[in-house]
XYZ file of C-alpha atoms in Angstrom:
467
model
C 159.308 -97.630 -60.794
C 163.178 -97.578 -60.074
C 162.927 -100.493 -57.759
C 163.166 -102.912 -61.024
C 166.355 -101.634 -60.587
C 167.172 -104.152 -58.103
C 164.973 -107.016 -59.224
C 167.129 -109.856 -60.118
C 170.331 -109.015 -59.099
C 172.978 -111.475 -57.723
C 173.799 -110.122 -54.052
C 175.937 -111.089 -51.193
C 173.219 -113.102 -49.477
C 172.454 -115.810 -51.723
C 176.129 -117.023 -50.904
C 176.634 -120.379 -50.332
C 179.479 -122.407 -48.842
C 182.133 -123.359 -51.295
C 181.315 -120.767 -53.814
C 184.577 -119.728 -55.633
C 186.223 -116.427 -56.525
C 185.451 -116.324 -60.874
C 188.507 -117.864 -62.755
C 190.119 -115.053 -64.673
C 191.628 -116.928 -67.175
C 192.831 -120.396 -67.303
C 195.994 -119.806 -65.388
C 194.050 -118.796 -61.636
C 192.959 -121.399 -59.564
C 190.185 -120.490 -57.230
C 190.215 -121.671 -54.045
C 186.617 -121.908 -52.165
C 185.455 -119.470 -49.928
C 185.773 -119.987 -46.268
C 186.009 -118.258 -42.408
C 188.995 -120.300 -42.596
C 190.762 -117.709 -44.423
C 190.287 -114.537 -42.738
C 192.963 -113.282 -40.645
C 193.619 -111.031 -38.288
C 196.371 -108.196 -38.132
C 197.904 -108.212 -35.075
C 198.440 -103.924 -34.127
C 200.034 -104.511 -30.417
C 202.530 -106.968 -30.735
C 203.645 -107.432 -34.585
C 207.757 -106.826 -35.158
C 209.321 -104.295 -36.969
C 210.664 -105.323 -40.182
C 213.463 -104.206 -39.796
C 215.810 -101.597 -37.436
C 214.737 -97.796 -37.487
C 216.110 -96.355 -40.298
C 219.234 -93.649 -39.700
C 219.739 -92.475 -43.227
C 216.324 -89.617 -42.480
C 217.202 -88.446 -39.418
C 214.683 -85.457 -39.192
C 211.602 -86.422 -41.318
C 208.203 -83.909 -41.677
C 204.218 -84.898 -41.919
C 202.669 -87.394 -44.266
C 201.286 -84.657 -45.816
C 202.415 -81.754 -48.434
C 200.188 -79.244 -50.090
C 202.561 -77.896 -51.983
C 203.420 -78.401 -55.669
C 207.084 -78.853 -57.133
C 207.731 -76.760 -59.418
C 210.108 -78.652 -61.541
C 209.977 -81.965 -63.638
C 212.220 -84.175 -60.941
C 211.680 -82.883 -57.669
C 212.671 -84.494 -54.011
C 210.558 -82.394 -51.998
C 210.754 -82.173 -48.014
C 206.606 -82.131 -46.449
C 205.667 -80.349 -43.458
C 201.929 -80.128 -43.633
C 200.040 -82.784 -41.491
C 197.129 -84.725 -42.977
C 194.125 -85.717 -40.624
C 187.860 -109.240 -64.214
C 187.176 -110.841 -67.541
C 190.186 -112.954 -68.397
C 190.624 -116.571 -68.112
C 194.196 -116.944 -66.566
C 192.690 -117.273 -62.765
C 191.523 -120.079 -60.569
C 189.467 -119.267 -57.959
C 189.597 -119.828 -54.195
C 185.954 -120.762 -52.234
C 185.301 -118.426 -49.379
C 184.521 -120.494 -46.009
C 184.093 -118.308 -42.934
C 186.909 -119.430 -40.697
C 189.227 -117.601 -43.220
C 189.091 -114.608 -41.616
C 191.095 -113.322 -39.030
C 190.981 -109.755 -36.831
C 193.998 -108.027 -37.427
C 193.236 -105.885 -34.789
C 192.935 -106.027 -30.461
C 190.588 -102.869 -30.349
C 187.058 -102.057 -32.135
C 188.390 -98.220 -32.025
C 190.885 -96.896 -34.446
C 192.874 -95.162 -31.853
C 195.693 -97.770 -31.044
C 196.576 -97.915 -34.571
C 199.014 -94.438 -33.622
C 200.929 -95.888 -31.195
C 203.253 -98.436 -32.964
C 206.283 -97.138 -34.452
C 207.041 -99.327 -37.656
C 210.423 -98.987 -38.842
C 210.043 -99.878 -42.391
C 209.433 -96.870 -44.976
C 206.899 -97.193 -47.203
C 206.519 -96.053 -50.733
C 203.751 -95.141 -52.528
C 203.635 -94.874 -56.409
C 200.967 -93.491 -58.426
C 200.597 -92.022 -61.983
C 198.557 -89.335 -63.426
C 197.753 -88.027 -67.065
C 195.747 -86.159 -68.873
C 195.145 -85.965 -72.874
C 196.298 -82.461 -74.143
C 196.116 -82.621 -78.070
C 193.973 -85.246 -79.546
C 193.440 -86.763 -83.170
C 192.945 -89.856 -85.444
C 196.220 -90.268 -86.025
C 198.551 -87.789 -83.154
C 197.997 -87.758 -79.346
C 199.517 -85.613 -76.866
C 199.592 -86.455 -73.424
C 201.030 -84.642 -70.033
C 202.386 -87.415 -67.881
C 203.155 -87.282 -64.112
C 204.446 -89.994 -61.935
C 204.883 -89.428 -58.055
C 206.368 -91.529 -55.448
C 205.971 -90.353 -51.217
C 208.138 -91.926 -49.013
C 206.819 -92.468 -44.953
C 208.487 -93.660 -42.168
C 206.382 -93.754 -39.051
C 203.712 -91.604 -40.795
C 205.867 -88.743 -41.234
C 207.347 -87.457 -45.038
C 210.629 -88.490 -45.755
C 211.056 -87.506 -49.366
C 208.693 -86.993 -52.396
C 210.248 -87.020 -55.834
C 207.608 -86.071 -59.140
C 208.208 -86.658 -62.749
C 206.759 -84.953 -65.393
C 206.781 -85.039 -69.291
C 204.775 -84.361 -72.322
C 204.985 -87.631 -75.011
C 203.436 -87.521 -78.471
C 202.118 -90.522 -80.269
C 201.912 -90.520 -83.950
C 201.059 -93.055 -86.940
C 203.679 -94.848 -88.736
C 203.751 -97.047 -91.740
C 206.092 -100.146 -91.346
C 205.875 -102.991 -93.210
C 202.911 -101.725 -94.778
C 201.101 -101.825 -91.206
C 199.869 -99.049 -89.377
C 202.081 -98.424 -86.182
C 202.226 -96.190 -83.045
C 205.479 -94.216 -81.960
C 206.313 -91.732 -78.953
C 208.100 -89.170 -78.815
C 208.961 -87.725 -75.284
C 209.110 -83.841 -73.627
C 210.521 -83.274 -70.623
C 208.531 -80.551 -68.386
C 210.187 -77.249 -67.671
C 209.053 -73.885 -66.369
C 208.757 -72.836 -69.786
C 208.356 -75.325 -71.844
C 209.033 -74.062 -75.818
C 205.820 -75.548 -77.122
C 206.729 -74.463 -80.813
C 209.688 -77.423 -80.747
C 206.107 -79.827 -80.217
C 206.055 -81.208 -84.330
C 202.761 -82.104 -85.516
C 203.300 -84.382 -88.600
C 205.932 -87.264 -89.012
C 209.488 -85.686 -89.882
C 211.656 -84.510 -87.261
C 212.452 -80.871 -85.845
C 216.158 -79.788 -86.335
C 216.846 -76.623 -84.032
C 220.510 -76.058 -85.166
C 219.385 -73.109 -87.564
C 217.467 -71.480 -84.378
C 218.580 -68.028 -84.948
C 217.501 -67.643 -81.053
C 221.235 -67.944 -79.113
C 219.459 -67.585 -75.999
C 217.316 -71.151 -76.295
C 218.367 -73.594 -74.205
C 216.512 -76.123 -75.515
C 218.044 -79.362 -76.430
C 216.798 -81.478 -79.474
C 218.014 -85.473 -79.034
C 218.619 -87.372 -81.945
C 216.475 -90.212 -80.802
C 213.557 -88.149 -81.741
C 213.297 -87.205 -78.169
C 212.843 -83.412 -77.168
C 214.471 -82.199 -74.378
C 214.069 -79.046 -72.688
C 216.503 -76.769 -70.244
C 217.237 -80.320 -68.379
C 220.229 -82.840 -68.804
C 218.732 -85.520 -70.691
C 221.013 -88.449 -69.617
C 220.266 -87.245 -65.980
C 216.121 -87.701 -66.936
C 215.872 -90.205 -69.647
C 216.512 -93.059 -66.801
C 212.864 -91.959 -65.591
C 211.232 -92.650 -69.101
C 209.919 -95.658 -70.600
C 212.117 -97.075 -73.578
C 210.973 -95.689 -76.908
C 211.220 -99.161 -78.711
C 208.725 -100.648 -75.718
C 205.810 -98.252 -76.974
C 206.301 -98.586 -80.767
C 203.250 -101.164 -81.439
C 200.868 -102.159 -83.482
C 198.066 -100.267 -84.032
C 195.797 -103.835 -83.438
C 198.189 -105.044 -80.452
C 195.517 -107.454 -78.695
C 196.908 -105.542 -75.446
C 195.466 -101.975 -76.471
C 192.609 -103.183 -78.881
C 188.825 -102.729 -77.856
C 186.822 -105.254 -79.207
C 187.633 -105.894 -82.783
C 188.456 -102.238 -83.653
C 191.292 -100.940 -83.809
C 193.213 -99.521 -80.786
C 192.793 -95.715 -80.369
C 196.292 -93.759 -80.456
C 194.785 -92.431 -77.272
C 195.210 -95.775 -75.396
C 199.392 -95.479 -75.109
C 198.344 -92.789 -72.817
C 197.669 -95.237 -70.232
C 200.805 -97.805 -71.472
C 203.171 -94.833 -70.763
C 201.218 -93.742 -67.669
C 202.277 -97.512 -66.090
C 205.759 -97.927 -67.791
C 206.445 -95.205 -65.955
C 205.587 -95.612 -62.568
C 207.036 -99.246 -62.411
C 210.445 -97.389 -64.091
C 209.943 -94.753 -61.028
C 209.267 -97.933 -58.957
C 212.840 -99.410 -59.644
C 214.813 -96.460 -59.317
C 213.295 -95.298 -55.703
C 213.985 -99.167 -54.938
C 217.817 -98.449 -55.877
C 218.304 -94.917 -54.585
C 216.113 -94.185 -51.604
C 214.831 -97.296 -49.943
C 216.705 -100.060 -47.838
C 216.473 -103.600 -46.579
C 212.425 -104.304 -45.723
C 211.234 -100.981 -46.948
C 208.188 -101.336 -48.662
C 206.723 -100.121 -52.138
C 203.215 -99.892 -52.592
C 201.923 -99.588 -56.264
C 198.790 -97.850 -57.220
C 196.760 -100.715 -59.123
C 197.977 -104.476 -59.549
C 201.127 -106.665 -60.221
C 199.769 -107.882 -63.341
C 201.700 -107.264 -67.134
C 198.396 -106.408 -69.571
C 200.486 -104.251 -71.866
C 203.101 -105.463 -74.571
C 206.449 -105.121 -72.547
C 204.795 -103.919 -69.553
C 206.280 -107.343 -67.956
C 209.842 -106.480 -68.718
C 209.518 -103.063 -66.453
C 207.702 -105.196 -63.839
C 210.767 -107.867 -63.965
C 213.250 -105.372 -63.589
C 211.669 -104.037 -60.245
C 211.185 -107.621 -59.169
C 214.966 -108.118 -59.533
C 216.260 -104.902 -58.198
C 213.751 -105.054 -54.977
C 215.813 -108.759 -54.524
C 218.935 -107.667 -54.831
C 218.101 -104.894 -52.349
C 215.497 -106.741 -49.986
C 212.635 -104.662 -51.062
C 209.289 -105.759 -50.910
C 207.117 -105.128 -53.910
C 203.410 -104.869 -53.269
C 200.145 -103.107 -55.227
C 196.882 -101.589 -53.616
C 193.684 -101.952 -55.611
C 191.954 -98.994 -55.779
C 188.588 -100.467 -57.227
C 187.760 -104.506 -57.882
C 185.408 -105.935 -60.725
C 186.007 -109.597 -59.772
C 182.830 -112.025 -59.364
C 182.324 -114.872 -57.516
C 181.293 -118.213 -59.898
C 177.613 -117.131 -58.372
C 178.081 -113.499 -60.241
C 178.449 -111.822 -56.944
C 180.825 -109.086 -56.510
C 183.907 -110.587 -54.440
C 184.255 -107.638 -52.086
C 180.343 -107.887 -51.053
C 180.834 -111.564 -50.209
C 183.518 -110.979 -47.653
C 182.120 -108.613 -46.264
C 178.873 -110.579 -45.770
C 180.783 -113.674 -44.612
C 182.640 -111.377 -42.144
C 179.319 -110.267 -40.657
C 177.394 -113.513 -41.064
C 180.567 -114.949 -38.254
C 180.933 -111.995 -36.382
C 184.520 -111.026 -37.838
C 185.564 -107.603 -36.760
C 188.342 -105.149 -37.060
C 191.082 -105.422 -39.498
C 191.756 -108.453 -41.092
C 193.127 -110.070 -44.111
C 191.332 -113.064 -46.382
C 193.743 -115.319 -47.847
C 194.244 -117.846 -49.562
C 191.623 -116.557 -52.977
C 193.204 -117.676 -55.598
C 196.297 -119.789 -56.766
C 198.143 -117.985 -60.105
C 200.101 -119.496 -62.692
C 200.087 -116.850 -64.684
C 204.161 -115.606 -65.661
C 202.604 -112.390 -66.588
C 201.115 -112.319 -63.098
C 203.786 -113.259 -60.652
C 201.829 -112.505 -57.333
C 199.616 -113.204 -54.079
C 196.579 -111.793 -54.090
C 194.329 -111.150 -50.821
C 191.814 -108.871 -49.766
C 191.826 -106.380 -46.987
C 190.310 -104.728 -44.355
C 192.344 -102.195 -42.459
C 190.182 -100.225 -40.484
C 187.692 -101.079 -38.437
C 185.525 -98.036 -38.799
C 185.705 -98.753 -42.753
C 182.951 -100.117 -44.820
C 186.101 -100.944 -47.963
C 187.437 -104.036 -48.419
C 190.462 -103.748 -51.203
C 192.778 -105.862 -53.056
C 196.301 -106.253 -52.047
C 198.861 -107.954 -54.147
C 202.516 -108.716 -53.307
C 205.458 -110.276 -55.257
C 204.881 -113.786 -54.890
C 208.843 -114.604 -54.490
C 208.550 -112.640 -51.178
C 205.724 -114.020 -50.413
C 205.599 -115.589 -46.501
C 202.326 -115.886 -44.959
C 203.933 -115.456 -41.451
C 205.391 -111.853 -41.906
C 201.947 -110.985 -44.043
C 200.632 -109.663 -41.064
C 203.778 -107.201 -40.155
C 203.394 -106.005 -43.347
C 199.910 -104.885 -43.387
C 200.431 -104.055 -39.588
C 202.467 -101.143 -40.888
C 200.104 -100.536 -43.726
C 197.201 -100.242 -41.037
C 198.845 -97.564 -39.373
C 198.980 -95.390 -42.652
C 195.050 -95.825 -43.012
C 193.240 -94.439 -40.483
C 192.840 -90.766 -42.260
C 189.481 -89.605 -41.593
C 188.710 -88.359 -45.103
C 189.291 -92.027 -46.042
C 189.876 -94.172 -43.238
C 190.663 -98.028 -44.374
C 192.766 -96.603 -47.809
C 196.397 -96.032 -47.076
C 197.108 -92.156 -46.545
C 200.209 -92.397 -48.819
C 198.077 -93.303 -51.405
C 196.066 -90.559 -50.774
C 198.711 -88.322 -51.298
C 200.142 -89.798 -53.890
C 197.238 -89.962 -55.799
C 196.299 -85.965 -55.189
C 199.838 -85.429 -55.856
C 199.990 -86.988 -59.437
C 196.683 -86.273 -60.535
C 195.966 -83.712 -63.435
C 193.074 -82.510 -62.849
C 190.668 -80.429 -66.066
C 191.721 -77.226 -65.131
C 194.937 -77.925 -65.236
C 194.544 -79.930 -68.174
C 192.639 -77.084 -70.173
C 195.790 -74.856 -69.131
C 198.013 -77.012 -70.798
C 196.055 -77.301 -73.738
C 195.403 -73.579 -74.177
C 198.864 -72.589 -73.539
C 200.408 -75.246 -76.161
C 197.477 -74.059 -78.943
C 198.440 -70.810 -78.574
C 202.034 -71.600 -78.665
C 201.600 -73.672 -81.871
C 199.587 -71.024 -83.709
C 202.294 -69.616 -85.461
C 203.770 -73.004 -86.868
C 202.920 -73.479 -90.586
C 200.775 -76.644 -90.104
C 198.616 -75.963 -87.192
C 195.697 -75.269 -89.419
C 196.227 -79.165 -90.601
C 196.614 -79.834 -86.810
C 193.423 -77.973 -85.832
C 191.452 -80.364 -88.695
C 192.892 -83.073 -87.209
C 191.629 -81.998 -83.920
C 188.160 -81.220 -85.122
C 187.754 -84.974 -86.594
C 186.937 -86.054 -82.680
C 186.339 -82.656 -80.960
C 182.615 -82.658 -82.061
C 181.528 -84.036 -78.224
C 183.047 -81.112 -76.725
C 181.505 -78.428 -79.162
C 177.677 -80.020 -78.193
C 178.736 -80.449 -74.557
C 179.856 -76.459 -74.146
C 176.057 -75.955 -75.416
């Protein structure tokens, strides 16, 4: 009886000629799909980006199983590793758009280039620790691995807890944040749980360390100038509680949903500084997700990457993990290429470009689709900066990028991403850790029963699911 399942859908092989990636939005102009447009990435005799790097002399594995221990760490490695909106225009998909990136069917040549550019790969993770109608409390952590030649040069982690409260102003209801920096022993009874602020002055405890900022924002046993250049601007995640960016549907936005705002305003801000402090001329940063603003004020974080990777010749770039874009035919993009690639015999690693044209200031980029791997059965997205945009060093680019994929727990996915992505995740059990240890923390405060109500309002899920 299941096989209704697959009665009537739209699949890969009912593509014809010309059909066209789905406009977005209004602002993407698809360009039709062709063979045309795949290209191949050249592993044997591509150029090096730039000189070898001197600045790491000794440099360890691309992978580290060990976790830092403190909020901002720059950790050494040594273990080794074995859409819906209408601001796009689509591209048609001919055949002769693809091109091998690779001389071999086998993976094993892709270890024997040395690229000289370092790469850097961003990704965010969080995890929802107290949550309410009207108060949130999230555990943020933003990572960023450097690689040169597939070997660890650096990994620096950021961590902090940010609360989101209601707010009245101008007789609208509002969202605020209020940030706390991670420590080994984080103070959890400095965590307020209604609107007025915590003054620790009168803390007969002459041992606490803890600092209290009169921004609203809590710091603990850290220097706070030293970390607040790592977090988002308060005033950029003050918004409306109907902000079109956060809503769902015509309800109102969930205080939950800044989770995710912070989340990204904080990897692009980890983005800029590794692009001022660690990286040089042709180094490479590689995003976890897309180059597109969605969020109010996400595009001001996303400008002021774009302008320091300029003034330093850094080249900004994001990896899709996942795609939900259609074709015009309501096939799923990634399906179609690869279909087209096997309908014209298109093997090893490639890229497809051009796929769309965008207009969109929100969305300054290139977007293609990639292949690197030829033992993988993914196809993902790749975006870069469309100011540093130049077809004819595309394929020294993802040359280098190819050499960081060919992981066998993932081969085809970039390994830095990988470890990046383990890296910043929060996982449940950590999660529930958090959560128990700030509870029990809090019990003693003289509003936690009004917290716990709070709580209960959406915690009814959790009760049945325990059952």
């Amino acid at each position: 009886m299941f096989q209704e399942i697959l009665k009537d859908i739209v699949t890969a092989t009912e593509f014809k000629e010309g059909d066209m990636l789905s406009p977005i939005n209004k602002l993407y102009f698809s360009k039709p799909i062709s063979k045309d447009n795949f290209h191949a990435i050249n592993l044997t005799n591509f150029s090096s980006l730039s000189s070898p790097s001197s600045t790491h002399s000794s440099s360890s594995d691309l992978s580290s199983s060990s976790s830092p221990s403190s909020s901002i760490s720059d950790l050494s490695s040594s273990s080794s590793p074995h859409s819906s909106s209408s601001d796009f225009s689509s591209s048609s998909f001919p055949p002769s758009s693809f091109s091998d990136l690779s001389s071999s069917s086998s993976p094993s040549y892709l270890v024997s280039t040395s690229p000289s550019s370092k790469l850097c790969f961003i990704d965010g993770g969080s995890a929802e620790i107290i949550k309410a109608p009207n108060l949130s409390m999230f555990f943020i952590r933003a990572y960023a691995h450097i690689t040169l030649n597939n070997k660890t040069i650096k990994d620096k982690k950021i961590e902090f807890y940010c609360i989101f409260k209601t707010k009245i102003k101008e007789e609208k209801i509002f969202y605020e944040v209020n940030f706390i920096t991670n420590s080994n022993d984080t103070n959890a009874n400095n965590i307020n749980t209604n609107n007025t602020d915590i003054d620790n002055t009168n803390n007969n405890d002459t041992n606490n360390t803890d600092k209290y900022n009169t921004n609203n924002t809590y710091i603990h046993n850290t220097n706070y100038k030293e970390y607040a250049k790592y977090l988002p601007d308060k005033e950029d995640l003050e918004l409306f509680s109907y902000d079109t960016t956060i809503v769902s549907g015509e309800n109102r936005a969930e205080i939950s949903k800044l989770g995710d705002v912070v989340r990204r305003f904080a990897e692009l801000r980890l983005a800029k500084l590794m692009t001022e402090t660690e990286l040089t001329c042709n180094d490479i940063i590689i995003l976890d997700g897309n180059l597109r603003a969605t969020y109010t004020n996400e595009e001001k974080y996303l400008n002021a990457l774009y302008y320091a990777a300029l003034k330093n010749n850094i080249i900004i770039t994001a990896f899709c993990k996942t795609s939900n874009l259609l074709t015009e035919k309501g096939s799923n993009i990634v399906s179609v290429l690869n279909h087209v690639a096997e309908l014209n015999n298109i093997k090893g690693c490639w890229f497809y470009h051009p796929i769309v044209e965008i207009k969109d200031e929100k969305h300054r980029a290139e977007m293609m689709f990639v292949k690197l791997n030829p033992l993988s059965e993914y196809i993902f997205r790749y975006e870069i900066y469309a100011q540093q945009f130049k077809l004819s060093s595309i394929n020294e680019i993802l040359s280098i990028l190819a050499l960081n994929s060919v992981d066998y727990s993932f081969p085809g996915y970039p390994y830095g991403l990988i470890k990046a992505d383990t890296m910043a995740r929060v996982s449940n059990k950590e999660c529930e850790f958090l959560k128990t240890k700030i509870l029990f923390s809090l019990e003693s405060s003289h509003n936690f029963k009004d917290l716990r109500k709070s709580m209960n309002a959406l915690n009814a899920h959790n009760i049945l699911d325990r059952k």
